[in-house]
JSON list of C-alpha atoms in Angstrom, two decimals:
[
{"chain": "A", "resi": 203, "resn": "UNK", "atom": "CA", "xyz": [0.81, -13.62, -15.80]},
{"chain": "A", "resi": 204, "resn": "UNK", "atom": "CA", "xyz": [0.77, -13.84, -10.97]},
{"chain": "A", "resi": 205, "resn": "UNK", "atom": "CA", "xyz": [1.16, -10.88, -9.26]},
{"chain": "A", "resi": 206, "resn": "UNK", "atom": "CA", "xyz": [4.01, -11.57, -7.96]},
{"chain": "A", "resi": 207, "resn": "UNK", "atom": "CA", "xyz": [5.21, -11.95, -10.99]},
{"chain": "A", "resi": 208, "resn": "UNK", "atom": "CA", "xyz": [3.99, -8.76, -11.87]},
{"chain": "A", "resi": 209, "resn": "UNK", "atom": "CA", "xyz": [6.01, -6.98, -8.94]},
{"chain": "A", "resi": 210, "resn": "UNK", "atom": "CA", "xyz": [9.59, -8.47, -9.43]},
{"chain": "A", "resi": 211, "resn": "UNK", "atom": "CA", "xyz": [9.16, -7.35, -13.43]},
{"chain": "A", "resi": 212, "resn": "UNK", "atom": "CA", "xyz": [8.23, -4.15, -12.55]},
{"chain": "A", "resi": 213, "resn": "UNK", "atom": "CA", "xyz": [9.92, -3.31, -9.74]},
{"chain": "A", "resi": 214, "resn": "UNK", "atom": "CA", "xyz": [12.96, -1.56, -11.77]},
{"chain": "A", "resi": 215, "resn": "UNK", "atom": "CA", "xyz": [11.04, 1.83, -12.45]},
{"chain": "A", "resi": 216, "resn": "UNK", "atom": "CA", "xyz": [8.16, 1.13, -10.02]},
{"chain": "A", "resi": 217, "resn": "UNK", "atom": "CA", "xyz": [8.03, 4.74, -8.15]},
{"chain": "A", "resi": 218, "resn": "UNK", "atom": "CA", "xyz": [8.60, 6.32, -11.58]},
{"chain": "A", "resi": 219, "resn": "UNK", "atom": "CA", "xyz": [5.21, 4.56, -12.89]},
{"chain": "A", "resi": 220, "resn": "UNK", "atom": "CA", "xyz": [3.91, 5.68, -8.83]},
{"chain": "A", "resi": 221, "resn": "UNK", "atom": "CA", "xyz": [4.52, 8.70, -10.10]},
{"chain": "A", "resi": 222, "resn": "UNK", "atom": "CA", "xyz": [3.44, 8.92, -13.66]},
{"chain": "A", "resi": 223, "resn": "UNK", "atom": "CA", "xyz": [-0.44, 6.74, -11.51]},
{"chain": "A", "resi": 224, "resn": "UNK", "atom": "CA", "xyz": [-0.90, 8.86, -8.73]},
{"chain": "A", "resi": 225, "resn": "UNK", "atom": "CA", "xyz": [0.18, 12.20, -11.16]},
{"chain": "A", "resi": 226, "resn": "UNK", "atom": "CA", "xyz": [2.95, 12.82, -8.75]},
{"chain": "A", "resi": 227, "resn": "UNK", "atom": "CA", "xyz": [0.81, 13.68, -5.11]},
{"chain": "A", "resi": 228, "resn": "UNK", "atom": "CA", "xyz": [1.30, 9.82, -3.75]},
{"chain": "A", "resi": 229, "resn": "UNK", "atom": "CA", "xyz": [4.04, 11.06, -1.76]},
{"chain": "A", "resi": 230, "resn": "UNK", "atom": "CA", "xyz": [1.58, 13.68, 0.06]},
{"chain": "A", "resi": 231, "resn": "UNK", "atom": "CA", "xyz": [-0.71, 11.06, 0.91]},
{"chain": "A", "resi": 232, "resn": "UNK", "atom": "CA", "xyz": [1.74, 8.19, 2.29]},
{"chain": "A", "resi": 233, "resn": "UNK", "atom": "CA", "xyz": [2.42, 11.42, 4.63]},
{"chain": "A", "resi": 234, "resn": "UNK", "atom": "CA", "xyz": [-1.43, 10.89, 6.11]},
{"chain": "A", "resi": 235, "resn": "UNK", "atom": "CA", "xyz": [-0.93, 6.96, 5.55]},
{"chain": "A", "resi": 236, "resn": "UNK", "atom": "CA", "xyz": [1.61, 7.42, 7.82]},
{"chain": "A", "resi": 237, "resn": "UNK", "atom": "CA", "xyz": [-0.22, 10.13, 9.94]},
{"chain": "A", "resi": 238, "resn": "UNK", "atom": "CA", "xyz": [-3.21, 7.90, 10.21]},
{"chain": "A", "resi": 239, "resn": "UNK", "atom": "CA", "xyz": [-2.16, 5.45, 11.59]},
{"chain": "A", "resi": 240, "resn": "UNK", "atom": "CA", "xyz": [-0.46, 7.19, 14.73]},
{"chain": "A", "resi": 241, "resn": "UNK", "atom": "CA", "xyz": [2.75, 5.23, 15.39]},
{"chain": "A", "resi": 242, "resn": "UNK", "atom": "CA", "xyz": [5.24, 7.08, 17.66]},
{"chain": "A", "resi": 243, "resn": "UNK", "atom": "CA", "xyz": [8.44, 7.16, 19.02]},
{"chain": "A", "resi": 244, "resn": "UNK", "atom": "CA", "xyz": [9.86, 4.21, 20.02]},
{"chain": "A", "resi": 245, "resn": "UNK", "atom": "CA", "xyz": [6.29, 2.36, 17.99]},
{"chain": "A", "resi": 246, "resn": "UNK", "atom": "CA", "xyz": [6.81, -1.41, 16.67]},
{"chain": "A", "resi": 247, "resn": "UNK", "atom": "CA", "xyz": [5.44, -0.86, 13.19]},
{"chain": "A", "resi": 248, "resn": "UNK", "atom": "CA", "xyz": [4.78, -2.89, 10.08]},
{"chain": "A", "resi": 249, "resn": "UNK", "atom": "CA", "xyz": [4.32, -1.40, 6.12]},
{"chain": "A", "resi": 250, "resn": "UNK", "atom": "CA", "xyz": [2.54, -4.27, 4.52]},
{"chain": "A", "resi": 251, "resn": "UNK", "atom": "CA", "xyz": [3.48, -4.51, 0.84]},
{"chain": "A", "resi": 252, "resn": "UNK", "atom": "CA", "xyz": [5.52, -2.47, 1.00]},
{"chain": "A", "resi": 253, "resn": "UNK", "atom": "CA", "xyz": [7.52, -2.75, -2.43]},
{"chain": "A", "resi": 254, "resn": "UNK", "atom": "CA", "xyz": [10.51, -0.53, -2.83]},
{"chain": "A", "resi": 255, "resn": "UNK", "atom": "CA", "xyz": [10.30, 1.17, 0.61]},
{"chain": "A", "resi": 256, "resn": "UNK", "atom": "CA", "xyz": [8.45, 4.63, 0.60]},
{"chain": "A", "resi": 257, "resn": "UNK", "atom": "CA", "xyz": [6.15, 4.15, 3.79]},
{"chain": "A", "resi": 258, "resn": "UNK", "atom": "CA", "xyz": [8.60, 2.13, 5.59]},
{"chain": "A", "resi": 259, "resn": "UNK", "atom": "CA", "xyz": [11.21, 4.51, 5.43]},
{"chain": "A", "resi": 260, "resn": "UNK", "atom": "CA", "xyz": [8.71, 7.10, 6.27]},
{"chain": "A", "resi": 261, "resn": "UNK", "atom": "CA", "xyz": [7.33, 5.48, 9.24]},
{"chain": "A", "resi": 262, "resn": "UNK", "atom": "CA", "xyz": [11.31, 4.39, 10.26]},
{"chain": "A", "resi": 263, "resn": "UNK", "atom": "CA", "xyz": [11.29, 8.78, 10.63]},
{"chain": "A", "resi": 264, "resn": "UNK", "atom": "CA", "xyz": [7.39, 8.75, 12.65]},
{"chain": "A", "resi": 265, "resn": "UNK", "atom": "CA", "xyz": [9.31, 6.26, 15.62]},
{"chain": "A", "resi": 266, "resn": "UNK", "atom": "CA", "xyz": [12.52, 6.81, 15.62]},
{"chain": "A", "resi": 267, "resn": "UNK", "atom": "CA", "xyz": [16.66, 5.44, 16.52]},
{"chain": "A", "resi": 268, "resn": "UNK", "atom": "CA", "xyz": [14.12, 3.34, 19.55]},
{"chain": "A", "resi": 269, "resn": "UNK", "atom": "CA", "xyz": [11.35, 2.17, 17.41]},
{"chain": "A", "resi": 270, "resn": "UNK", "atom": "CA", "xyz": [11.98, -0.41, 15.30]},
{"chain": "A", "resi": 271, "resn": "UNK", "atom": "CA", "xyz": [9.73, -0.88, 11.49]},
{"chain": "A", "resi": 272, "resn": "UNK", "atom": "CA", "xyz": [9.12, -4.21, 10.14]},
{"chain": "A", "resi": 273, "resn": "UNK", "atom": "CA", "xyz": [8.84, -4.45, 5.34]},
{"chain": "A", "resi": 274, "resn": "UNK", "atom": "CA", "xyz": [6.84, -6.84, 4.22]},
{"chain": "A", "resi": 275, "resn": "UNK", "atom": "CA", "xyz": [7.13, -8.13, 0.67]},
{"chain": "A", "resi": 276, "resn": "UNK", "atom": "CA", "xyz": [6.83, -10.88, -1.51]},
{"chain": "A", "resi": 277, "resn": "UNK", "atom": "CA", "xyz": [8.90, -9.82, -4.30]},
{"chain": "A", "resi": 278, "resn": "UNK", "atom": "CA", "xyz": [12.04, -10.05, -3.79]},
{"chain": "A", "resi": 279, "resn": "UNK", "atom": "CA", "xyz": [13.27, -7.41, -6.61]},
{"chain": "A", "resi": 280, "resn": "UNK", "atom": "CA", "xyz": [11.49, -4.90, -4.80]},
{"chain": "A", "resi": 281, "resn": "UNK", "atom": "CA", "xyz": [12.79, -6.19, -1.15]},
{"chain": "A", "resi": 282, "resn": "UNK", "atom": "CA", "xyz": [15.73, -5.39, -2.53]},
{"chain": "A", "resi": 283, "resn": "UNK", "atom": "CA", "xyz": [15.21, -2.12, -3.52]},
{"chain": "A", "resi": 284, "resn": "UNK", "atom": "CA", "xyz": [14.29, -0.98, -0.71]},
{"chain": "A", "resi": 285, "resn": "UNK", "atom": "CA", "xyz": [17.54, -2.46, 1.23]},
{"chain": "A", "resi": 286, "resn": "UNK", "atom": "CA", "xyz": [19.26, -0.14, -1.20]},
{"chain": "A", "resi": 287, "resn": "UNK", "atom": "CA", "xyz": [17.65, 2.51, 0.16]},
{"chain": "A", "resi": 288, "resn": "UNK", "atom": "CA", "xyz": [17.16, 1.78, 3.01]},
{"chain": "A", "resi": 289, "resn": "UNK", "atom": "CA", "xyz": [21.56, 1.35, 3.35]},
{"chain": "A", "resi": 290, "resn": "UNK", "atom": "CA", "xyz": [22.28, 4.97, 2.23]},
{"chain": "A", "resi": 291, "resn": "UNK", "atom": "CA", "xyz": [20.75, 7.15, 4.10]},
{"chain": "A", "resi": 292, "resn": "UNK", "atom": "CA", "xyz": [22.37, 8.41, 7.31]},
{"chain": "A", "resi": 293, "resn": "UNK", "atom": "CA", "xyz": [22.12, 7.22, 9.30]},
{"chain": "A", "resi": 294, "resn": "UNK", "atom": "CA", "xyz": [20.78, 4.16, 8.90]},
{"chain": "A", "resi": 295, "resn": "UNK", "atom": "CA", "xyz": [16.33, 3.75, 9.51]},
{"chain": "A", "resi": 296, "resn": "UNK", "atom": "CA", "xyz": [15.25, 1.00, 12.07]},
{"chain": "A", "resi": 297, "resn": "UNK", "atom": "CA", "xyz": [14.11, -1.37, 9.63]},
{"chain": "A", "resi": 298, "resn": "UNK", "atom": "CA", "xyz": [13.73, -5.27, 8.76]},
{"chain": "A", "resi": 299, "resn": "UNK", "atom": "CA", "xyz": [12.59, -6.26, 5.35]},
{"chain": "A", "resi": 300, "resn": "UNK", "atom": "CA", "xyz": [11.29, -9.67, 5.42]},
{"chain": "A", "resi": 301, "resn": "UNK", "atom": "CA", "xyz": [10.33, -11.00, 2.58]},
{"chain": "A", "resi": 302, "resn": "UNK", "atom": "CA", "xyz": [6.27, -12.85, 3.11]},
{"chain": "A", "resi": 303, "resn": "UNK", "atom": "CA", "xyz": [2.99, -12.82, 2.37]},
{"chain": "A", "resi": 304, "resn": "UNK", "atom": "CA", "xyz": [0.92, -10.67, 4.47]},
{"chain": "A", "resi": 305, "resn": "UNK", "atom": "CA", "xyz": [-1.67, -13.55, 4.26]},
{"chain": "A", "resi": 306, "resn": "UNK", "atom": "CA", "xyz": [-0.08, -15.48, 6.38]},
{"chain": "A", "resi": 307, "resn": "UNK", "atom": "CA", "xyz": [2.22, -13.43, 8.01]},
{"chain": "A", "resi": 308, "resn": "UNK", "atom": "CA", "xyz": [5.45, -14.98, 10.52]},
{"chain": "A", "resi": 309, "resn": "UNK", "atom": "CA", "xyz": [4.50, -13.00, 13.72]},
{"chain": "A", "resi": 310, "resn": "UNK", "atom": "CA", "xyz": [2.72, -13.50, 17.34]},
{"chain": "A", "resi": 311, "resn": "UNK", "atom": "CA", "xyz": [-0.24, -12.70, 17.45]},
{"chain": "A", "resi": 312, "resn": "UNK", "atom": "CA", "xyz": [-1.05, -8.53, 19.54]},
{"chain": "A", "resi": 313, "resn": "UNK", "atom": "CA", "xyz": [2.75, -7.30, 17.45]},
{"chain": "A", "resi": 314, "resn": "UNK", "atom": "CA", "xyz": [2.34, -4.47, 16.16]},
{"chain": "A", "resi": 315, "resn": "UNK", "atom": "CA", "xyz": [2.19, -0.50, 17.37]},
{"chain": "A", "resi": 316, "resn": "UNK", "atom": "CA", "xyz": [0.49, 0.46, 14.27]},
{"chain": "A", "resi": 317, "resn": "UNK", "atom": "CA", "xyz": [0.41, -0.36, 10.31]},
{"chain": "A", "resi": 318, "resn": "UNK", "atom": "CA", "xyz": [0.67, 0.59, 6.87]},
{"chain": "A", "resi": 319, "resn": "UNK", "atom": "CA", "xyz": [-0.51, -0.35, 3.71]},
{"chain": "A", "resi": 320, "resn": "UNK", "atom": "CA", "xyz": [-0.15, 1.04, 0.37]},
{"chain": "A", "resi": 321, "resn": "UNK", "atom": "CA", "xyz": [-1.43, 0.24, -2.76]},
{"chain": "A", "resi": 322, "resn": "UNK", "atom": "CA", "xyz": [-1.44, -3.55, -1.61]},
{"chain": "A", "resi": 323, "resn": "UNK", "atom": "CA", "xyz": [-4.46, -4.14, -0.34]},
{"chain": "A", "resi": 324, "resn": "UNK", "atom": "CA", "xyz": [-6.61, -4.10, -3.78]},
{"chain": "A", "resi": 325, "resn": "UNK", "atom": "CA", "xyz": [-3.20, -6.93, -5.62]},
{"chain": "A", "resi": 326, "resn": "UNK", "atom": "CA", "xyz": [-3.90, -9.41, -2.71]},
{"chain": "A", "resi": 327, "resn": "UNK", "atom": "CA", "xyz": [-6.01, -12.50, -3.34]},
{"chain": "A", "resi": 328, "resn": "UNK", "atom": "CA", "xyz": [-8.38, -12.92, -0.25]},
{"chain": "A", "resi": 329, "resn": "UNK", "atom": "CA", "xyz": [-8.88, -8.85, 1.22]},
{"chain": "A", "resi": 330, "resn": "UNK", "atom": "CA", "xyz": [-10.98, -10.96, 4.31]},
{"chain": "A", "resi": 331, "resn": "UNK", "atom": "CA", "xyz": [-7.60, -12.74, 5.36]},
{"chain": "A", "resi": 332, "resn": "UNK", "atom": "CA", "xyz": [-5.74, -9.59, 4.57]},
{"chain": "A", "resi": 333, "resn": "UNK", "atom": "CA", "xyz": [-7.40, -7.88, 6.91]},
{"chain": "A", "resi": 334, "resn": "UNK", "atom": "CA", "xyz": [-8.05, -10.53, 9.25]},
{"chain": "A", "resi": 335, "resn": "UNK", "atom": "CA", "xyz": [-4.11, -10.82, 9.54]},
{"chain": "A", "resi": 336, "resn": "UNK", "atom": "CA", "xyz": [-3.35, -7.88, 10.10]},
{"chain": "A", "resi": 337, "resn": "UNK", "atom": "CA", "xyz": [-6.01, -7.49, 13.07]},
{"chain": "A", "resi": 338, "resn": "UNK", "atom": "CA", "xyz": [-4.21, -10.70, 13.95]},
{"chain": "A", "resi": 339, "resn": "UNK", "atom": "CA", "xyz": [-0.60, -8.94, 14.86]},
{"chain": "A", "resi": 340, "resn": "UNK", "atom": "CA", "xyz": [-1.99, -6.08, 15.79]},
{"chain": "A", "resi": 341, "resn": "UNK", "atom": "CA", "xyz": [-1.98, -4.50, 19.90]},
{"chain": "A", "resi": 342, "resn": "UNK", "atom": "CA", "xyz": [-5.57, -3.71, 21.33]},
{"chain": "A", "resi": 343, "resn": "UNK", "atom": "CA", "xyz": [-5.97, -0.46, 20.18]},
{"chain": "A", "resi": 344, "resn": "UNK", "atom": "CA", "xyz": [-3.25, 0.09, 17.61]},
{"chain": "A", "resi": 345, "resn": "UNK", "atom": "CA", "xyz": [-4.83, 1.72, 14.19]},
{"chain": "A", "resi": 346, "resn": "UNK", "atom": "CA", "xyz": [-3.82, 0.93, 10.30]},
{"chain": "A", "resi": 347, "resn": "UNK", "atom": "CA", "xyz": [-3.83, 3.12, 7.86]},
{"chain": "A", "resi": 348, "resn": "UNK", "atom": "CA", "xyz": [-4.34, 1.92, 4.41]},
{"chain": "A", "resi": 349, "resn": "UNK", "atom": "CA", "xyz": [-4.14, 3.94, 0.78]},
{"chain": "A", "resi": 350, "resn": "UNK", "atom": "CA", "xyz": [-4.55, 2.27, -2.54]},
{"chain": "A", "resi": 351, "resn": "UNK", "atom": "CA", "xyz": [-6.12, 3.48, -6.00]},
{"chain": "A", "resi": 352, "resn": "UNK", "atom": "CA", "xyz": [-10.15, 3.69, -6.57]},
{"chain": "A", "resi": 353, "resn": "UNK", "atom": "CA", "xyz": [-12.73, 3.66, -9.09]},
{"chain": "A", "resi": 354, "resn": "UNK", "atom": "CA", "xyz": [-14.26, 6.77, -8.31]},
{"chain": "A", "resi": 355, "resn": "UNK", "atom": "CA", "xyz": [-18.50, 7.42, -7.31]},
{"chain": "A", "resi": 356, "resn": "UNK", "atom": "CA", "xyz": [-18.46, 10.08, -9.78]},
{"chain": "A", "resi": 357, "resn": "UNK", "atom": "CA", "xyz": [-18.69, 8.89, -13.54]},
{"chain": "A", "resi": 358, "resn": "UNK", "atom": "CA", "xyz": [-16.91, 12.39, -14.57]},
{"chain": "A", "resi": 359, "resn": "UNK", "atom": "CA", "xyz": [-13.75, 11.12, -12.39]},
{"chain": "A", "resi": 360, "resn": "UNK", "atom": "CA", "xyz": [-14.43, 7.22, -13.39]},
{"chain": "A", "resi": 361, "resn": "UNK", "atom": "CA", "xyz": [-14.84, 8.57, -16.50]},
{"chain": "A", "resi": 362, "resn": "UNK", "atom": "CA", "xyz": [-11.08, 10.83, -16.46]},
{"chain": "A", "resi": 363, "resn": "UNK", "atom": "CA", "xyz": [-9.74, 7.71, -14.43]},
{"chain": "A", "resi": 364, "resn": "UNK", "atom": "CA", "xyz": [-9.94, 5.77, -17.50]},
{"chain": "A", "resi": 365, "resn": "UNK", "atom": "CA", "xyz": [-8.78, 7.90, -19.86]},
{"chain": "A", "resi": 366, "resn": "UNK", "atom": "CA", "xyz": [-6.05, 8.71, -18.14]},
{"chain": "A", "resi": 367, "resn": "UNK", "atom": "CA", "xyz": [-4.78, 4.57, -17.35]},
{"chain": "A", "resi": 368, "resn": "UNK", "atom": "CA", "xyz": [-5.61, 4.33, -21.03]},
{"chain": "A", "resi": 369, "resn": "UNK", "atom": "CA", "xyz": [-3.41, 7.07, -21.95]},
{"chain": "A", "resi": 370, "resn": "UNK", "atom": "CA", "xyz": [-0.99, 7.47, -19.86]},
{"chain": "A", "resi": 371, "resn": "UNK", "atom": "CA", "xyz": [0.06, 5.39, -17.77]},
{"chain": "A", "resi": 372, "resn": "UNK", "atom": "CA", "xyz": [0.15, 2.26, -20.55]},
{"chain": "A", "resi": 373, "resn": "UNK", "atom": "CA", "xyz": [1.76, 4.18, -23.07]},
{"chain": "A", "resi": 374, "resn": "UNK", "atom": "CA", "xyz": [4.20, 4.75, -20.25]},
{"chain": "A", "resi": 375, "resn": "UNK", "atom": "CA", "xyz": [4.33, 1.26, -19.59]},
{"chain": "A", "resi": 376, "resn": "UNK", "atom": "CA", "xyz": [5.05, 0.68, -22.40]},
{"chain": "A", "resi": 377, "resn": "UNK", "atom": "CA", "xyz": [7.85, 2.48, -22.45]},
{"chain": "A", "resi": 378, "resn": "UNK", "atom": "CA", "xyz": [8.78, 0.19, -20.32]},
{"chain": "A", "resi": 379, "resn": "UNK", "atom": "CA", "xyz": [8.51, -2.96, -22.51]},
{"chain": "A", "resi": 380, "resn": "UNK", "atom": "CA", "xyz": [6.18, -4.17, -19.14]},
{"chain": "A", "resi": 381, "resn": "UNK", "atom": "CA", "xyz": [3.02, -3.52, -21.22]},
{"chain": "A", "resi": 382, "resn": "UNK", "atom": "CA", "xyz": [1.16, -6.33, -19.26]},
{"chain": "A", "resi": 383, "resn": "UNK", "atom": "CA", "xyz": [2.25, -5.60, -16.71]},
{"chain": "A", "resi": 384, "resn": "UNK", "atom": "CA", "xyz": [-0.11, -2.49, -15.72]},
{"chain": "A", "resi": 385, "resn": "UNK", "atom": "CA", "xyz": [-2.84, -4.25, -18.26]},
{"chain": "A", "resi": 386, "resn": "UNK", "atom": "CA", "xyz": [-3.52, -5.77, -14.30]},
{"chain": "A", "resi": 387, "resn": "UNK", "atom": "CA", "xyz": [-4.75, -1.95, -13.20]},
{"chain": "A", "resi": 388, "resn": "UNK", "atom": "CA", "xyz": [-7.70, -1.59, -14.88]},
{"chain": "A", "resi": 389, "resn": "UNK", "atom": "CA", "xyz": [-9.25, -5.37, -13.75]},
{"chain": "A", "resi": 390, "resn": "UNK", "atom": "CA", "xyz": [-7.52, -4.84, -10.16]},
{"chain": "A", "resi": 391, "resn": "UNK", "atom": "CA", "xyz": [-10.17, -0.83, -9.62]},
{"chain": "A", "resi": 392, "resn": "UNK", "atom": "CA", "xyz": [-13.07, -3.57, -11.49]},
{"chain": "A", "resi": 393, "resn": "UNK", "atom": "CA", "xyz": [-13.07, -6.50, -8.67]},
{"chain": "A", "resi": 394, "resn": "UNK", "atom": "CA", "xyz": [-11.61, -3.26, -5.40]},
{"chain": "A", "resi": 395, "resn": "UNK", "atom": "CA", "xyz": [-14.53, -3.01, -2.99]},
{"chain": "A", "resi": 396, "resn": "UNK", "atom": "CA", "xyz": [-15.88, 0.62, -2.30]},
{"chain": "A", "resi": 397, "resn": "UNK", "atom": "CA", "xyz": [-14.48, 2.28, 0.33]},
{"chain": "A", "resi": 398, "resn": "UNK", "atom": "CA", "xyz": [-18.21, 1.13, 2.28]},
{"chain": "A", "resi": 399, "resn": "UNK", "atom": "CA", "xyz": [-17.70, -2.50, 1.29]},
{"chain": "A", "resi": 400, "resn": "UNK", "atom": "CA", "xyz": [-14.09, -1.61, 3.06]},
{"chain": "A", "resi": 401, "resn": "UNK", "atom": "CA", "xyz": [-15.34, -0.67, 5.88]},
{"chain": "A", "resi": 402, "resn": "UNK", "atom": "CA", "xyz": [-18.00, -3.28, 6.74]},
{"chain": "A", "resi": 403, "resn": "UNK", "atom": "CA", "xyz": [-15.23, -6.35, 5.75]},
{"chain": "A", "resi": 404, "resn": "UNK", "atom": "CA", "xyz": [-13.07, -4.45, 8.24]},
{"chain": "A", "resi": 405, "resn": "UNK", "atom": "CA", "xyz": [-15.80, -4.56, 11.02]},
{"chain": "A", "resi": 406, "resn": "UNK", "atom": "CA", "xyz": [-16.71, -8.04, 9.60]},
{"chain": "A", "resi": 407, "resn": "UNK", "atom": "CA", "xyz": [-12.78, -9.53, 10.59]},
{"chain": "A", "resi": 408, "resn": "UNK", "atom": "CA", "xyz": [-12.89, -7.30, 14.36]},
{"chain": "A", "resi": 409, "resn": "UNK", "atom": "CA", "xyz": [-11.69, -4.01, 13.92]},
{"chain": "A", "resi": 410, "resn": "UNK", "atom": "CA", "xyz": [-13.81, -2.17, 16.00]},
{"chain": "A", "resi": 411, "resn": "UNK", "atom": "CA", "xyz": [-13.83, 0.89, 14.12]},
{"chain": "A", "resi": 412, "resn": "UNK", "atom": "CA", "xyz": [-13.62, 1.18, 10.45]},
{"chain": "A", "resi": 413, "resn": "UNK", "atom": "CA", "xyz": [-13.23, 5.27, 7.77]},
{"chain": "A", "resi": 414, "resn": "UNK", "atom": "CA", "xyz": [-12.51, 5.44, 4.66]},
{"chain": "A", "resi": 415, "resn": "UNK", "atom": "CA", "xyz": [-11.95, 8.44, 4.10]},
{"chain": "A", "resi": 416, "resn": "UNK", "atom": "CA", "xyz": [-12.08, 9.19, -0.02]},
{"chain": "A", "resi": 417, "resn": "UNK", "atom": "CA", "xyz": [-8.89, 11.83, -1.70]},
{"chain": "A", "resi": 418, "resn": "UNK", "atom": "CA", "xyz": [-8.50, 12.75, -5.17]},
{"chain": "A", "resi": 419, "resn": "UNK", "atom": "CA", "xyz": [-12.18, 12.82, -6.15]},
{"chain": "A", "resi": 420, "resn": "UNK", "atom": "CA", "xyz": [-12.76, 9.54, -5.04]},
{"chain": "A", "resi": 421, "resn": "UNK", "atom": "CA", "xyz": [-9.69, 8.18, -7.21]},
{"chain": "A", "resi": 422, "resn": "UNK", "atom": "CA", "xyz": [-7.67, 6.83, -3.81]},
{"chain": "A", "resi": 423, "resn": "UNK", "atom": "CA", "xyz": [-8.76, 6.29, -0.57]},
{"chain": "A", "resi": 424, "resn": "UNK", "atom": "CA", "xyz": [-7.43, 5.37, 3.30]},
{"chain": "A", "resi": 425, "resn": "UNK", "atom": "CA", "xyz": [-8.88, 2.70, 5.10]},
{"chain": "A", "resi": 426, "resn": "UNK", "atom": "CA", "xyz": [-8.40, 3.80, 8.52]},
{"chain": "A", "resi": 427, "resn": "UNK", "atom": "CA", "xyz": [-8.56, 0.62, 10.67]},
{"chain": "A", "resi": 428, "resn": "UNK", "atom": "CA", "xyz": [-8.37, 0.42, 14.89]},
{"chain": "A", "resi": 429, "resn": "UNK", "atom": "CA", "xyz": [-8.14, -2.75, 17.10]},
{"chain": "A", "resi": 430, "resn": "UNK", "atom": "CA", "xyz": [-10.69, -3.54, 19.77]},
{"chain": "A", "resi": 431, "resn": "UNK", "atom": "CA", "xyz": [-9.34, -4.00, 23.59]},
{"chain": "A", "resi": 432, "resn": "UNK", "atom": "CA", "xyz": [-12.65, -6.64, 23.66]}
]
C-alpha cells in the first residue's frame, strides 16, 4: 500500500492514534519544534507533511496576523481535516493548505523564514531529496526543526518501544480497522537514519549547522537545521 493511500485512510483517526503513539506527549514536542524553528511575528513559514494541521496552527500563532504559514501535505483527506480545524478558529489563522509533494515543493528559492516538519521525514521515499528541497526554499540564515519517532540506541528502551507498538498501537489500529496501515510503523523505524546519520545527510545537502536532540529516551528526536549565508 502506498504511503499516500495509508495517510488518506488513517486521516479520520490520525490525531487519536498520534496521542496513543506518543503517550499523549506529542503536543509538548510539537511546541518545542515550533520554538526551535525560531519562527517570529510577521514571518512566512512552511510546515511540511502537515497532516491534520497541528504544527501549522502552532506556527500561525507564532507568526501572528501579519505572518503567513503554508501547510503542505500529499494527503487530500488530512488537508481537508486541517482546513476544517483552521476554519473553526477565530480569528482565522493565516494558513494556506497546499496539496503537494515535499520532494518537489511549489515554491521559489529562499522563500521561507522558518520551517517545521512533524512525523513526516521518516515516511518520505527519498530523505536526502526532501532535505535538499527544504534547504532550497529556506532563506539564508533560516532554521528548520524536524520532529520524528526513532529507534532508541538503548536496547531496553528499544525493547519497550517494540512491546508498546505490538501490544498497544497495533491493537488500537485493529480496533479502527487499520491494522495494515499501522503495520508500516515498525519497518519505517528500522529504515529511518539515526540522529547522527540525519545530521550527516543534512550537512551533505548544504545545511550550515545540524543538531539532533534525542527526547523521550531516544524514542523521539528533533533535528534542528540552519541554512548558511553563503
